[in-house]
Short mmCIF file of C-alpha atoms and ligand atoms in Angstrom, two decimals:
data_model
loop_
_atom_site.label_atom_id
_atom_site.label_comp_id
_atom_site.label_asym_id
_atom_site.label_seq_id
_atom_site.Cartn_x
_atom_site.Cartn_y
_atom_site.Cartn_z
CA UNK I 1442 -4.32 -28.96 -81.36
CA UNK I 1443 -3.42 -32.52 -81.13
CA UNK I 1444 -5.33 -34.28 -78.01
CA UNK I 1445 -2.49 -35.33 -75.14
CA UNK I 1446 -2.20 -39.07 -73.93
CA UNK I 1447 0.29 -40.03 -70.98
CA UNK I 1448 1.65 -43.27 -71.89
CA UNK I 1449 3.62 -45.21 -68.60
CA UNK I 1450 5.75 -47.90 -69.81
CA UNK I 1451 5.38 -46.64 -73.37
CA UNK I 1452 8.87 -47.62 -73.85
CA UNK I 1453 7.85 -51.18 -73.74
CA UNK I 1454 6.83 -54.03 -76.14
CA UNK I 1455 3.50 -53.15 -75.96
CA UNK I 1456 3.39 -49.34 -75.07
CA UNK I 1457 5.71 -48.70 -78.17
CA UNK I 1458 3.30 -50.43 -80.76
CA UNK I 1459 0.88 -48.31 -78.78
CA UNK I 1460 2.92 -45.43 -79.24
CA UNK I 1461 2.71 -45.89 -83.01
CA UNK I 1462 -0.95 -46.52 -83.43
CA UNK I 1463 -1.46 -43.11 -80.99
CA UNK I 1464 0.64 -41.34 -83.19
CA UNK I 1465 -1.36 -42.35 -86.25
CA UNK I 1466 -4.37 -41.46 -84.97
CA UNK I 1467 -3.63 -37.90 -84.56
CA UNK I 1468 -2.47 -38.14 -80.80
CA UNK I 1469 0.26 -36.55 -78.89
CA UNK I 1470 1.87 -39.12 -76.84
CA UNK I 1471 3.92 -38.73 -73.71
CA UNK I 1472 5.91 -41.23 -72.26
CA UNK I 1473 6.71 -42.22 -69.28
CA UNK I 1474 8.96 -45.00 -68.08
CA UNK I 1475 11.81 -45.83 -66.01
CA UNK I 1476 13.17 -48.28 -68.44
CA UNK I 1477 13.31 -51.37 -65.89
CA UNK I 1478 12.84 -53.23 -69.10
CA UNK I 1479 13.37 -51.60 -71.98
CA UNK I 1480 15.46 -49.07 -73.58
CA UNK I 1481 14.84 -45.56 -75.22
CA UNK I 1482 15.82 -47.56 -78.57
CA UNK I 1483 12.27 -48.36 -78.59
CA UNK I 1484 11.72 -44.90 -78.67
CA UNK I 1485 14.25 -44.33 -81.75
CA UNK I 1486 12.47 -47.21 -83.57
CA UNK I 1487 8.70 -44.99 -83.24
CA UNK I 1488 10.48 -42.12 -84.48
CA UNK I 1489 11.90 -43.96 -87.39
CA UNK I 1490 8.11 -45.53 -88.42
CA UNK I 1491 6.07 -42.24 -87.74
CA UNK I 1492 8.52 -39.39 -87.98
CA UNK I 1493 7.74 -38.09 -84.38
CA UNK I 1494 9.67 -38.97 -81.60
CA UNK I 1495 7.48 -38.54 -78.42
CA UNK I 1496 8.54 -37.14 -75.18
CA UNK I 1497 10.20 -39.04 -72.86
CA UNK I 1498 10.06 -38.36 -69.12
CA UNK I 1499 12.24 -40.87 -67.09
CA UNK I 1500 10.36 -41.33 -63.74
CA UNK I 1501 9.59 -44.44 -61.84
CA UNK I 1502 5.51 -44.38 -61.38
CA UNK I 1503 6.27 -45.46 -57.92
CA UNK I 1504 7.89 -42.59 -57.34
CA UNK I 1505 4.91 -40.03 -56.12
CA UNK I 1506 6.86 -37.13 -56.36
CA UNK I 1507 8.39 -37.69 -59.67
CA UNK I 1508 4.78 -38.73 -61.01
CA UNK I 1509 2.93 -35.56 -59.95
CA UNK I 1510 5.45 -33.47 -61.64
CA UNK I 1511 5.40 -35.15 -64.76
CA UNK I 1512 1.59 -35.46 -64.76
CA UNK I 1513 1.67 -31.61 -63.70
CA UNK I 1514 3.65 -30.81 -66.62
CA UNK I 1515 0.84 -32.70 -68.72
CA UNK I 1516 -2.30 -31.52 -66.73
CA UNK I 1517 -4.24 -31.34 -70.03
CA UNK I 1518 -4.09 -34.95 -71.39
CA UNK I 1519 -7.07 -36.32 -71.77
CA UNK I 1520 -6.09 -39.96 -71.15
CA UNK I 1521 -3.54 -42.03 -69.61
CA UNK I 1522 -2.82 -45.22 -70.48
CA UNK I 1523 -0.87 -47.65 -68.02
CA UNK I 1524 1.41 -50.19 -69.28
CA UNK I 1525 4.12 -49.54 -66.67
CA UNK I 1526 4.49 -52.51 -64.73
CA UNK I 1527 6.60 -55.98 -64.26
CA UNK I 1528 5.28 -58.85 -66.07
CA UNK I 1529 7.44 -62.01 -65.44
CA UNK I 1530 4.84 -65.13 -63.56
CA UNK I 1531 7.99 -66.94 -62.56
CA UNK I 1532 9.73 -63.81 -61.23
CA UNK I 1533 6.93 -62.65 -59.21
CA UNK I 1534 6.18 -66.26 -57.33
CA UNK I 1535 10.15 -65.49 -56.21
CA UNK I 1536 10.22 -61.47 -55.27
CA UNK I 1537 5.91 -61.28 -54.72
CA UNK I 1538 6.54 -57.77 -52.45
CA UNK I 1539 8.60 -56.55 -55.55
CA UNK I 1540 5.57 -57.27 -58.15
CA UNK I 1541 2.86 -55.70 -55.57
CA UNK I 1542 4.95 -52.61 -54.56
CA UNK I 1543 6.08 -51.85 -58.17
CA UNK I 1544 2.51 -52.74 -60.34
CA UNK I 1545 -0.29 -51.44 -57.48
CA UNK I 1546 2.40 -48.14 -56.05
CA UNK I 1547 2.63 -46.97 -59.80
CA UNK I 1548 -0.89 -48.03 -60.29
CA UNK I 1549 -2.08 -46.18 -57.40
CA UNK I 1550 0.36 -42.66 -57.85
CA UNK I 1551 -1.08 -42.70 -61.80
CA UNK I 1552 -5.04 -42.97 -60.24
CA UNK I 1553 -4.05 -40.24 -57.87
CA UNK I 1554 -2.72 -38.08 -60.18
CA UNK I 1555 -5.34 -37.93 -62.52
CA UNK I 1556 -7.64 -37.02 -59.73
CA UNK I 1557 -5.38 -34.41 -58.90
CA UNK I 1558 -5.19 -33.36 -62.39
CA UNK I 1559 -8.75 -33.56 -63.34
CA UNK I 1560 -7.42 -36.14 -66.31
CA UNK I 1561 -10.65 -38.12 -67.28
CA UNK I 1562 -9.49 -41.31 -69.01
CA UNK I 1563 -7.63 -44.77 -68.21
CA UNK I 1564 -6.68 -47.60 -70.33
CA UNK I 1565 -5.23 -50.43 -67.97
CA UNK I 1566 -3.73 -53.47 -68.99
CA UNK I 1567 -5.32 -56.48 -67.53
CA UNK I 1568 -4.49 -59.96 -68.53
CA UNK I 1569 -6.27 -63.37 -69.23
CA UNK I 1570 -4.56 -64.59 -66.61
CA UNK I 1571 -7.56 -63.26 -64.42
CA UNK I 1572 -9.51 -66.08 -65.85
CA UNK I 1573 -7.12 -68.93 -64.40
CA UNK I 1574 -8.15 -71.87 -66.21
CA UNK I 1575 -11.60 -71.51 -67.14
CA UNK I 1576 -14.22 -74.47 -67.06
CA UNK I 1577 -15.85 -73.19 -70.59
CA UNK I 1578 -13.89 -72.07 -73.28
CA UNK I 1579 -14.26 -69.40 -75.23
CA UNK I 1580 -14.04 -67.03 -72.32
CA UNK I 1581 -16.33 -63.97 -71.99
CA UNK I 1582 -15.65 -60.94 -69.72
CA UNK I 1583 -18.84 -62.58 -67.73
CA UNK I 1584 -16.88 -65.84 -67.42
CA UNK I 1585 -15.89 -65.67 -63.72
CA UNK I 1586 -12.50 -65.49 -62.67
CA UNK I 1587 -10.59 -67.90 -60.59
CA UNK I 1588 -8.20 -67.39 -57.72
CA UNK I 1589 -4.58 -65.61 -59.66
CA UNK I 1590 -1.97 -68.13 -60.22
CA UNK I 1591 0.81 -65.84 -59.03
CA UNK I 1592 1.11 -62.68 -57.46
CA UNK I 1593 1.92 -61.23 -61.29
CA UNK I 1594 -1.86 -62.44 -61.79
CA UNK I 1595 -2.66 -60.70 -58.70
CA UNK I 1596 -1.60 -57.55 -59.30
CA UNK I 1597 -4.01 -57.91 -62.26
CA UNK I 1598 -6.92 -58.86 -60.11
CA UNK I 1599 -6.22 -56.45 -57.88
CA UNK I 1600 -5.62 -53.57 -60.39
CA UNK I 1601 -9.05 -54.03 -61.62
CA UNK I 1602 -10.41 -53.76 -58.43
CA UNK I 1603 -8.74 -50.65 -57.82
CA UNK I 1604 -9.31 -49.04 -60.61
CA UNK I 1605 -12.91 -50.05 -60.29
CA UNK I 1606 -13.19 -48.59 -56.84
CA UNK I 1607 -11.80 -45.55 -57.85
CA UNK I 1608 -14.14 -44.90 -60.37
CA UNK I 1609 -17.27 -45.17 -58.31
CA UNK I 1610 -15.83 -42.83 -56.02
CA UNK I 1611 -15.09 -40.65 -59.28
CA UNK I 1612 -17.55 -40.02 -61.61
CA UNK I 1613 -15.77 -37.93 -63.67
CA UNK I 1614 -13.17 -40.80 -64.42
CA UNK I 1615 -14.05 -43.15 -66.62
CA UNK I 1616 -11.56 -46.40 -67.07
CA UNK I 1617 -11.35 -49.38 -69.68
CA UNK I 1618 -9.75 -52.60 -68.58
CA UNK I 1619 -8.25 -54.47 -71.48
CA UNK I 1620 -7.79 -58.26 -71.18
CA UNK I 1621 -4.96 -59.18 -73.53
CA UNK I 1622 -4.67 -62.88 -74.24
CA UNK I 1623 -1.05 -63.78 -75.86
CA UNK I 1624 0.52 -60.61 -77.69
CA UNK I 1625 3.40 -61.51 -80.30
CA UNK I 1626 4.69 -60.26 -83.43
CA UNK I 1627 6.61 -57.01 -84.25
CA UNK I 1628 5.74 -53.93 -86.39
CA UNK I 1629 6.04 -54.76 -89.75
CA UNK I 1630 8.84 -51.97 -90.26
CA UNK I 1631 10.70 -54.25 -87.88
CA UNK I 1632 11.82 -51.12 -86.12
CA UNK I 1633 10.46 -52.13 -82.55
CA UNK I 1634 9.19 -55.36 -81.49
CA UNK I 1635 9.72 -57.78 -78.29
CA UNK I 1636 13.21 -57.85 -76.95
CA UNK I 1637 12.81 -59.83 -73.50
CA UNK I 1638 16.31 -59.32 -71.25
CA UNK I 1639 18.09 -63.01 -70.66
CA UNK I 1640 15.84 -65.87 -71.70
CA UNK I 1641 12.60 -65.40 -72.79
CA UNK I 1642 10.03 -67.12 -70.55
CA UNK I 1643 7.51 -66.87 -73.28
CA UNK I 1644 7.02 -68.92 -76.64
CA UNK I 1645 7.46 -66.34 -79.50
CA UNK I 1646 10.31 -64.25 -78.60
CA UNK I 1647 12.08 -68.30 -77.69
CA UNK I 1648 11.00 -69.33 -81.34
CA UNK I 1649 12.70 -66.98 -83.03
CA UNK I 1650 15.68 -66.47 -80.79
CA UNK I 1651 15.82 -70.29 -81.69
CA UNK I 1652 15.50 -69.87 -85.26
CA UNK I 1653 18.42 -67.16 -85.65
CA UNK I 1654 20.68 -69.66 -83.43
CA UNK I 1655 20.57 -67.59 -80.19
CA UNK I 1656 18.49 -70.53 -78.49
CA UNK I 1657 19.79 -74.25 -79.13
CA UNK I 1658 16.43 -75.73 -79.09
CA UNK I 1659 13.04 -74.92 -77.67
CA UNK I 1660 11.60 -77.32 -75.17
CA UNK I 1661 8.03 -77.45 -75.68
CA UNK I 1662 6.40 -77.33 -72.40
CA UNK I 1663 4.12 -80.61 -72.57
CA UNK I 1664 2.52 -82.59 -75.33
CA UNK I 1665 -0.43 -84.64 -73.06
CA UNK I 1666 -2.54 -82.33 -72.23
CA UNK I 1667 -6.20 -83.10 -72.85
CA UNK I 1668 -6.87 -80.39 -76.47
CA UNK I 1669 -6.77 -81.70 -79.81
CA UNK I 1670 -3.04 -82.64 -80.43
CA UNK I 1671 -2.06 -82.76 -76.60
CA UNK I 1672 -0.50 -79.33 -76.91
CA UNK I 1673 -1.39 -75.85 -74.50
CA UNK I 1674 -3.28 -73.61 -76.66
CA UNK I 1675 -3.58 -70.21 -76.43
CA UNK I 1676 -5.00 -67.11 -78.30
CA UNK I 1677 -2.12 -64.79 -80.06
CA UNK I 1678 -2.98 -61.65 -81.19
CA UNK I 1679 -0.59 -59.25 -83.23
CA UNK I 1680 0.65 -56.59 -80.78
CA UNK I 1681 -0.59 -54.15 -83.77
CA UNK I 1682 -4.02 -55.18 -83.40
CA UNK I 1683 -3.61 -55.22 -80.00
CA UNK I 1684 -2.14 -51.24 -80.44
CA UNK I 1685 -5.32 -50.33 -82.38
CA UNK I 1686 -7.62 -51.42 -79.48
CA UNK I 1687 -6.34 -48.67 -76.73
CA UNK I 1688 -6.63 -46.20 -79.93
CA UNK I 1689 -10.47 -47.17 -80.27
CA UNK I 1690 -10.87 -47.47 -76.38
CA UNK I 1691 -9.82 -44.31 -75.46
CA UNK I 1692 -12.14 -42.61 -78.28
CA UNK I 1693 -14.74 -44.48 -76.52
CA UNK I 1694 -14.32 -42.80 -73.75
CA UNK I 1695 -13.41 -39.69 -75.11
CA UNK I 1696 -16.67 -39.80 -77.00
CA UNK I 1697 -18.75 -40.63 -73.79
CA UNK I 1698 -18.43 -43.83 -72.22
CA UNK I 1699 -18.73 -43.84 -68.65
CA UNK I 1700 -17.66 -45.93 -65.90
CA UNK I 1701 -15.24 -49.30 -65.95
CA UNK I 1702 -15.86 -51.23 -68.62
CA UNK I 1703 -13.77 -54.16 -69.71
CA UNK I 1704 -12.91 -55.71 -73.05
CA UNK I 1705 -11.21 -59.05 -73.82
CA UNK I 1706 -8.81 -58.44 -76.37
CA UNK I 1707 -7.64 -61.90 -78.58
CA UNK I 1708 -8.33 -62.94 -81.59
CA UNK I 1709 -11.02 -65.32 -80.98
CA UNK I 1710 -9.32 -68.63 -81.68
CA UNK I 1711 -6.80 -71.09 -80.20
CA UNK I 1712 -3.77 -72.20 -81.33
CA UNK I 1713 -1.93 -75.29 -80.12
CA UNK I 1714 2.26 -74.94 -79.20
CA UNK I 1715 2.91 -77.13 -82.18
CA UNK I 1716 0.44 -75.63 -84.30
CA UNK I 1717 2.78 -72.04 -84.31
CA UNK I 1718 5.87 -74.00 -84.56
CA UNK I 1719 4.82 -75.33 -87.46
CA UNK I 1720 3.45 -72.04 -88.50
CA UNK I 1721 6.48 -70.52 -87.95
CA UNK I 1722 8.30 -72.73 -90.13
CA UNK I 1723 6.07 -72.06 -92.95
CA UNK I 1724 6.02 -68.25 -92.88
CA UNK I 1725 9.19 -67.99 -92.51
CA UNK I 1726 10.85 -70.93 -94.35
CA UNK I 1727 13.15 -71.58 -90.63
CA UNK I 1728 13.18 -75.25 -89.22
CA UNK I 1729 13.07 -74.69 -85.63
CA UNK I 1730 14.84 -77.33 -83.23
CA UNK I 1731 12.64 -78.42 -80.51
CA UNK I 1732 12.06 -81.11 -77.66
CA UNK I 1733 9.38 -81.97 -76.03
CA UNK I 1734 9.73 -81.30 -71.96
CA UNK I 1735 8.10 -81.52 -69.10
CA UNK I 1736 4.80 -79.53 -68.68
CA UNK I 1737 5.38 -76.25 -66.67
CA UNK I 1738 3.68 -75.10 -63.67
CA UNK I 1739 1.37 -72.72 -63.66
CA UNK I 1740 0.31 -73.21 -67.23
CA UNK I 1741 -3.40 -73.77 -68.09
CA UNK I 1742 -3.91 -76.53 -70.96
CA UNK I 1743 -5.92 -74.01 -72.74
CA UNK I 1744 -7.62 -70.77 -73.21
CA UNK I 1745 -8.97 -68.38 -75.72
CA UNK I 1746 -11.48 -65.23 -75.67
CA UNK I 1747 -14.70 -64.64 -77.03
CA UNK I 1748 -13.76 -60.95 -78.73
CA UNK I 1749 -17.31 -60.13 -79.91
CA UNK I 1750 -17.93 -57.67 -76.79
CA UNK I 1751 -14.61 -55.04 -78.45
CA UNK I 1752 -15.90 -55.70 -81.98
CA UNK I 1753 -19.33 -54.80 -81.05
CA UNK I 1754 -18.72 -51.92 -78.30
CA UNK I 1755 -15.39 -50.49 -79.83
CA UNK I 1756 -15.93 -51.75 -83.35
CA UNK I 1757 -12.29 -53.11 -83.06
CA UNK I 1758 -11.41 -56.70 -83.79
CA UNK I 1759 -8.13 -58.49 -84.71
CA UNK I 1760 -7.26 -58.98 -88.50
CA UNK I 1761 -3.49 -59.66 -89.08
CA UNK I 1762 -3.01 -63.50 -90.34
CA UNK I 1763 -0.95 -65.10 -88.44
CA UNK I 1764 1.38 -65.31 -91.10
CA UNK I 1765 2.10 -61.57 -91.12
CA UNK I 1766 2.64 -61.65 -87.20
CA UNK I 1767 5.00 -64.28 -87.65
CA UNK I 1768 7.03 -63.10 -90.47
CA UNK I 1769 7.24 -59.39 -88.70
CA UNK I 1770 8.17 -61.12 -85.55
CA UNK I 1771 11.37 -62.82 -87.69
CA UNK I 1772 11.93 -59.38 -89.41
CA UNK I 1773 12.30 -57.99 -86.22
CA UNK I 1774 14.49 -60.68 -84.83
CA UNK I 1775 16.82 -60.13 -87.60
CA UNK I 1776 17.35 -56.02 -87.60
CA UNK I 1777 20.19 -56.08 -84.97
CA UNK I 1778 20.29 -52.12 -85.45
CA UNK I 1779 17.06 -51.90 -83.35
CA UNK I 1780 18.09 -53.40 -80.46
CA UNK I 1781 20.38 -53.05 -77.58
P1 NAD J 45 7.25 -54.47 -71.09
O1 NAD J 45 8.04 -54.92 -69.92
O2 NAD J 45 7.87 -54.50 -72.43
O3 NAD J 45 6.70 -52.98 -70.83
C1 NAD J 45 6.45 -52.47 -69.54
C2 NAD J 45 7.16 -51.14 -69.44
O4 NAD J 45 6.91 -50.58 -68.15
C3 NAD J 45 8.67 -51.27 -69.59
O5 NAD J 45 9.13 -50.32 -70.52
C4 NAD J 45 9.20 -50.98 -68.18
O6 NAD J 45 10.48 -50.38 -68.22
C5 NAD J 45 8.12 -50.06 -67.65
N1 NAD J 45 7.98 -50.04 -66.19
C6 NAD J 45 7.87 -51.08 -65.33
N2 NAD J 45 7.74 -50.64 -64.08
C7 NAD J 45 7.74 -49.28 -64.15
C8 NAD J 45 7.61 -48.25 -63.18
N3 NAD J 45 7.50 -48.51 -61.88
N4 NAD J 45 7.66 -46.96 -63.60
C9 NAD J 45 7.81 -46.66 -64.92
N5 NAD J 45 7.92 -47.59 -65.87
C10 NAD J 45 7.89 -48.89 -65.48
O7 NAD J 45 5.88 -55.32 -71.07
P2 NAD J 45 4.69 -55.37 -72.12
O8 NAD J 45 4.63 -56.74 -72.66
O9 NAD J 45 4.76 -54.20 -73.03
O10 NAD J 45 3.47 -55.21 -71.12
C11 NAD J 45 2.80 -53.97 -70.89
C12 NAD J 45 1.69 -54.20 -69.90
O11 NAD J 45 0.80 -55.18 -70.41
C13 NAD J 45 2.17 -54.72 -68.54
O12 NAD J 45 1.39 -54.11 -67.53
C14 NAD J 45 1.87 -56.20 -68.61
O13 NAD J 45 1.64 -56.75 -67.36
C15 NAD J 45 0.60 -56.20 -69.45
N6 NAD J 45 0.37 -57.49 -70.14
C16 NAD J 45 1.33 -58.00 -70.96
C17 NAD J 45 1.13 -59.23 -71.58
C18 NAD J 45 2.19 -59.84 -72.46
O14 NAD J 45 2.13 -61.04 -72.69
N7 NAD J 45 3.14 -59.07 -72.97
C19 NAD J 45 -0.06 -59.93 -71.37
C20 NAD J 45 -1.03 -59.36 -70.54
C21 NAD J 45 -0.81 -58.13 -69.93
N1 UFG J 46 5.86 -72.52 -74.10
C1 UFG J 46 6.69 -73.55 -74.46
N2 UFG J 46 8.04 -73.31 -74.45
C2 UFG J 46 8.58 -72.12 -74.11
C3 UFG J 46 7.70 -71.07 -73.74
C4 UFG J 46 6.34 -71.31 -73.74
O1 UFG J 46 6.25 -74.65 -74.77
O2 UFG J 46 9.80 -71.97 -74.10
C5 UFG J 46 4.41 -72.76 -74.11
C6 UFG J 46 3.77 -72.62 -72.76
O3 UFG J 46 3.85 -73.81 -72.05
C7 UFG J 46 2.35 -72.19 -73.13
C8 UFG J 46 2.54 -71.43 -74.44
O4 UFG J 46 3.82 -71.79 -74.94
O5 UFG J 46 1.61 -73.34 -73.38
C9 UFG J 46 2.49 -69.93 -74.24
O6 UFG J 46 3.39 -69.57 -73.21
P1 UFG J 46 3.83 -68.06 -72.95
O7 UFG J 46 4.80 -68.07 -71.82
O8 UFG J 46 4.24 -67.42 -74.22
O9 UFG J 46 2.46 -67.37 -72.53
P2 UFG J 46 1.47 -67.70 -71.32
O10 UFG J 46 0.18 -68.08 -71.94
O11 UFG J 46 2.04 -68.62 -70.34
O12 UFG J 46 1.44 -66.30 -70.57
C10 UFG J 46 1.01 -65.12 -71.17
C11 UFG J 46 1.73 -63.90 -70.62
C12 UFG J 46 1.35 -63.66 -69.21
C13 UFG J 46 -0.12 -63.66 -69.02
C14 UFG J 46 -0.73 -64.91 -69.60
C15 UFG J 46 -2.21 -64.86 -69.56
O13 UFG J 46 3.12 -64.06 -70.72
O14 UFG J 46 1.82 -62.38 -68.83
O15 UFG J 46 -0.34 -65.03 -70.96
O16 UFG J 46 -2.77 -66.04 -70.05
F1 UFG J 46 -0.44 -63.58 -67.71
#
């Protein structure tokens, strides 16, 4: 019988690609989410790609209650991995309470019910954003982290710490902490992909709402910063790759790894703001109207991962070109039927 994975927030950008990848590898996914930010469509879309549409449970992981029962239901998965959570940096600077009550609570209610449970597996999704702006670049999981940026990063921070406690405590659990750097793209299918509620904060969904003439132009946050051409760089990697690696990290674990271990997950090189517009426009064959603007806060001038630890530990490493990302990110930008 298939092996069971709880998936929180699998209705999401990321969780849905995850979904997919889960799916292919022979898993039974269930997922839960209270669709804060996303829709079952997403759902739909994973049907449409793999033929199976996975349960949904609607609960809010803050909810304790509602959690236990749907982790009771679901008392023999062998893994949970936790994508539920907010993720907007500007947001959570205005409502901070509302980014540590909803990320740690749900973080907290999923740890507890796997003790509970006796469910021996976590994937949680950290965030480069632990690493502030690092003094050396690439960065390595040793490179130390600086203070979080915003209480978004935060909740990051502190979710590892958690999560690392809790595993001490429990040596039966075992937990894998994935760093993602910048995640874009769609499925190639373009039946799910990215689909940010009012304005996108972040570049890729803004480039191609720009380029189908939802956006008038994109400002381009900054062209003096101190890299090559005076653009932020930052390390995209395809949210398919990105998919694969909770695939290969829960085997890990299901195969014997103990204790927290964590795993930056990018593609191991930088790429400026300018350098994916123009990328954009070739892959896709789009001009894309843009000004330059005012750098914004918060934003580091640059940052990319070393990725040998996954490739060596997990075996897992990113290989979509970044054409491919780009042209399923456009192919998904253009299938209205998918969306809401
Ligand atoms: P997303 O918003 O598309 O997905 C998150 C999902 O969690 C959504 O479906 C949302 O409805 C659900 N959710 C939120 N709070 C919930 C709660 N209390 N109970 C149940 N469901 C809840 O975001 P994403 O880009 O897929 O991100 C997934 C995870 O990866 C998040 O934890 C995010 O912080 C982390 N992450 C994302 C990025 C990125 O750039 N996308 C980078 C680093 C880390
Ligand atoms: N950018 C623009 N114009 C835009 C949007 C973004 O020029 O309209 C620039 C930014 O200034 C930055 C780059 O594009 O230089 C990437 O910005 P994103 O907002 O897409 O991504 P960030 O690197 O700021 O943030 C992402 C995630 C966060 C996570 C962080 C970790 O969105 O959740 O990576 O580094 F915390």
């Amino acid at each position: 019988m298939a092996q069971k994975i709880i998936v929180t927030g699998g209705a999401g950008y990321i969780g849905s690609h995850t979904t997919v990848a889960l799916q292919d590898a022979g898993f039974d996914v269930i997922v839960l989410d209270n669709l804060i930010n996303s829709s079952e469509k997403s759902l739909h879309g994973v049907e449409k790609i793999t033929g199976i549409h996975p349960e949904f449970i609607h609960v809010d992981c803050t909810d304790r209650d509602a959690t236990r029962n749907a982790f009771k239901k679901h008392s023999d998965a062998v893994g949970v991995i936790h994508f539920a959570g907010l993720k907007a940096v500007g947001e959570s600077v205005e409502k901070p309470l509302m980014y540590y009550r909803n990320n740690l609570d749900s973080l907290i209610n999923v740890l507890e019910m796997m003790r509970e449970f006796n469910i021996p597996n976590i994937v949680f999704s950290s965030s480069a954003t632990v690493y502030g702006n690092p003094d050396i670049l690439p960065v390595t999981e040793e490179t130390p982290l600086k203070p979080a940026q915003s209480p978004y990063g935060q909740t990051k921070v502190m979710g590892e710490e958690i999560i690392r406690d809790m595993v001490r405590a429990t040596p039966t659990i075992n937990a894998t902490l994935l760093r993602y750097f910048n995640p874009i793209g769609a499925h190639p299918s373009g039946q799910i992909g990215e689909n940010p509620r009012g304005i996108p904060n972040n570049l890729m969904p803004y480039i191609t709402q720009t380029a189908i003439g939802m956006r008038e132009q994109l400002s381009i946050f900054g062209d003096d910063y101190d890299t090559d051409d005076g653009f932020c760089v930052r390390d995209y990697i395809d949210v398919n790759d990105l998919a694969r690696a909770h695939v290969a990290a829960l085997r890990h674990m299901i195969n014997g790894a103990h204790g927290a271990n964590v795993f930056n997950l990018g593609t191991g090189h930088g790429v400026s703001v300018m350098e994916m517009v123009n990328a954009f426009e070739s892959a896709t064959g789009v001009k894309i109207k843009y000004k330059i603007a005012p750098r914004r806060p918060g934003d580091v001038p640059a940052i990319w991962a070393d990725a040998t630890h996954a490739k060596r530990v997990l075996g897992w490493s990113a290989n979509t070109p970044l054409v491919d990302t780009l042209a399923s990110a456009w192919r998904w930008q253009q299938n209205p039927d998918a969306k809401d």
